[in-house]
Amino acid sequence: MKSGQHPVRLGAEGKQSVRTQFGALIWRVSPKGKLQVLLVKSRQRNRWIIPKGWPIHGQTPVQAAATEAWEEAGVRGTVAPVCVGLYSYMKYLRDTEMPLPCVVALFPLKAKSLAKSYPEAEVRKRKWMSLQKAASKIDTPELAHIIAKFDPKRYGL
């Protein structure tokens, strides 16, 4: 897939010094024809979130979003090379008292398959929801707004 993106090159500081993350807005059309998104539970604070993570050395932002979708939700699919929104949040790391401000670039991923076994299956719950229900479950207002207004047709998906 040619997206115009370049692989991320991490410096000597590593990924913890980078405060940008890449996330996947996983979506599908349900058997009843309704647009749905897949949310996962966070590991530490047990909140509904989207799969997201730090840049991965040698991967484009789209590839990193797809990796996170697999690791955290067990989803394989087609990720579009268009950012559907940015949102910010405070990341609470175990080894530090100060939260880390993060900005997440969100890429839409159309789900093709949902695995029973995946890297974080034992520590995460996942659930398909309507856009409105998913938006109501999200604590981050910017992300809730992106989800509530998501329309794959707007991006040619």
Coordinates of C-alpha atoms in Angstrom, one line a residue:
M1 CA 0.0 0.0 0.0
K2 CA 1.5 3.3 -1.1
S3 CA 0.5 5.9 1.5
G4 CA 3.2 8.6 1.2
Q5 CA 4.2 7.8 4.7
H6 CA 7.8 7.1 5.8
P7 CA 8.9 4.6 8.4
V8 CA 9.5 6.1 11.8
R9 CA 13.2 6.4 12.8
L10 CA 13.6 6.4 16.6
G11 CA 16.6 8.2 18.1
A12 CA 18.8 7.1 20.9
E13 CA 16.2 8.1 23.4
G14 CA 13.8 5.4 22.2
K15 CA 10.1 5.4 21.9
Q16 CA 9.4 6.7 25.4
S17 CA 10.6 10.2 24.4
V18 CA 8.2 10.3 21.5
R19 CA 4.8 11.6 22.7
T20 CA 3.0 10.8 19.6
Q21 CA 1.0 7.5 19.4
F22 CA -0.8 5.8 16.5
G23 CA -4.2 4.3 16.9
A24 CA -6.7 2.2 15.0
L25 CA -10.4 3.1 14.7
I26 CA -11.6 -0.4 14.0
W27 CA -14.9 -0.5 12.1
R28 CA -17.3 -2.8 10.3
V29 CA -20.8 -2.9 8.9
S30 CA -22.8 -5.3 11.1
P31 CA -24.8 -8.2 9.6
K32 CA -27.9 -5.9 10.1
G33 CA -26.2 -3.1 8.0
K34 CA -25.2 -0.9 11.0
L35 CA -21.9 0.9 11.3
Q36 CA -20.0 -0.3 14.4
V37 CA -16.6 0.3 16.0
L38 CA -14.6 -2.1 18.2
L39 CA -13.4 -0.8 21.6
V40 CA -11.1 -2.6 24.0
K41 CA -10.6 -2.3 27.7
S42 CA -7.4 -0.6 29.0
R43 CA -5.1 -2.8 31.0
Q44 CA -4.6 -0.6 34.0
R45 CA -7.6 1.7 34.4
N46 CA -10.3 -0.6 32.9
R47 CA -11.6 2.1 30.6
W48 CA -13.0 1.6 27.0
I49 CA -10.4 2.8 24.5
I50 CA -9.2 2.2 21.0
P51 CA -6.0 0.2 20.2
K52 CA -3.1 2.5 20.2
G53 CA 0.6 2.6 20.9
W54 CA 4.0 4.1 20.5
P55 CA 5.7 4.5 17.1
I56 CA 7.4 1.3 16.1
H57 CA 10.9 1.5 14.6
G58 CA 10.8 0.9 10.9
Q59 CA 7.0 1.0 10.5
T60 CA 4.9 3.7 9.1
P61 CA 2.1 5.2 11.2
V62 CA -0.5 3.2 9.3
Q63 CA 1.5 0.0 9.9
A64 CA 1.9 0.8 13.6
A65 CA -1.9 1.3 13.9
A66 CA -2.5 -2.1 12.3
T67 CA 0.1 -3.7 14.6
E68 CA -1.8 -2.3 17.6
A69 CA -5.1 -3.5 16.3
W70 CA -3.7 -7.0 16.1
E71 CA -1.9 -7.0 19.4
E72 CA -4.7 -5.4 21.5
A73 CA -7.9 -6.5 19.7
G74 CA -7.0 -9.5 17.5
V75 CA -8.1 -7.8 14.4
R76 CA -6.7 -8.0 10.9
G77 CA -8.0 -5.8 8.2
T78 CA -7.4 -2.9 5.8
V79 CA -6.1 0.2 7.3
A80 CA -6.6 3.4 5.3
P81 CA -3.6 5.8 5.0
V82 CA -5.7 8.8 6.1
C83 CA -5.7 10.2 9.6
V84 CA -9.3 10.7 10.6
G85 CA -8.5 12.7 13.7
L86 CA -6.1 13.6 16.4
Y87 CA -6.8 13.5 20.1
S88 CA -4.8 14.1 23.3
Y89 CA -4.7 12.3 26.6
M90 CA -2.6 11.8 29.7
K91 CA -0.7 8.5 29.8
Y92 CA 0.0 7.2 33.3
L93 CA 3.2 5.1 33.3
R94 CA 3.9 2.6 36.0
D95 CA 7.5 3.8 36.6
T96 CA 6.8 7.5 37.0
E97 CA 4.6 9.8 39.1
M98 CA 4.1 12.4 36.4
P99 CA 1.6 11.5 33.6
L100 CA 2.9 11.9 30.0
P101 CA 0.9 14.0 27.6
C102 CA 0.3 12.2 24.4
V103 CA -1.3 13.0 21.0
V104 CA -2.8 10.1 19.1
A105 CA -3.1 10.0 15.3
L106 CA -6.1 7.8 14.4
F107 CA -6.3 5.7 11.3
P108 CA -9.5 3.8 10.2
L109 CA -9.1 0.0 9.9
K110 CA -11.9 -2.0 8.3
A111 CA -12.0 -5.3 10.1
K112 CA -11.7 -8.4 8.0
S113 CA -11.1 -11.0 10.7
L114 CA -11.4 -11.3 14.5
A115 CA -9.1 -13.8 16.1
K116 CA -9.8 -15.7 19.3
S117 CA -6.2 -15.9 20.2
Y118 CA -4.0 -12.8 20.0
P119 CA -1.1 -11.3 22.0
E120 CA -3.3 -9.4 24.6
A121 CA -6.3 -11.7 24.6
E122 CA -5.8 -12.6 28.3
V123 CA -5.7 -9.0 29.5
R124 CA -8.2 -7.2 27.3
K125 CA -12.0 -7.3 26.7
R126 CA -13.3 -6.2 23.4
K127 CA -16.8 -5.2 22.2
W128 CA -18.5 -4.1 19.0
M129 CA -20.7 -1.0 19.5
S130 CA -22.7 1.5 17.6
L131 CA -20.9 4.9 17.0
Q132 CA -23.2 6.6 19.6
K133 CA -22.7 3.9 22.2
A134 CA -19.0 3.7 21.7
A135 CA -18.7 7.5 21.9
S136 CA -20.7 7.5 25.2
K137 CA -18.2 4.9 26.7
I138 CA -15.1 6.9 25.9
D139 CA -13.6 9.2 28.6
T140 CA -11.7 11.4 26.2
P141 CA -14.0 14.1 24.7
E142 CA -11.9 14.5 21.5
L143 CA -11.9 10.8 20.8
A144 CA -15.6 10.5 21.6
H145 CA -16.3 13.2 19.1
I146 CA -14.2 11.6 16.4
I147 CA -16.1 8.3 16.9
A148 CA -19.5 9.8 17.0
K149 CA -18.9 11.6 13.7
F150 CA -17.0 8.8 11.9
D151 CA -18.3 8.1 8.4
P152 CA -16.1 5.8 6.3
K153 CA -17.7 7.2 3.1
R154 CA -16.2 10.6 3.8
Y155 CA -12.7 9.0 3.4
G156 CA -13.6 6.9 0.3
L157 CA -13.8 3.7 2.4

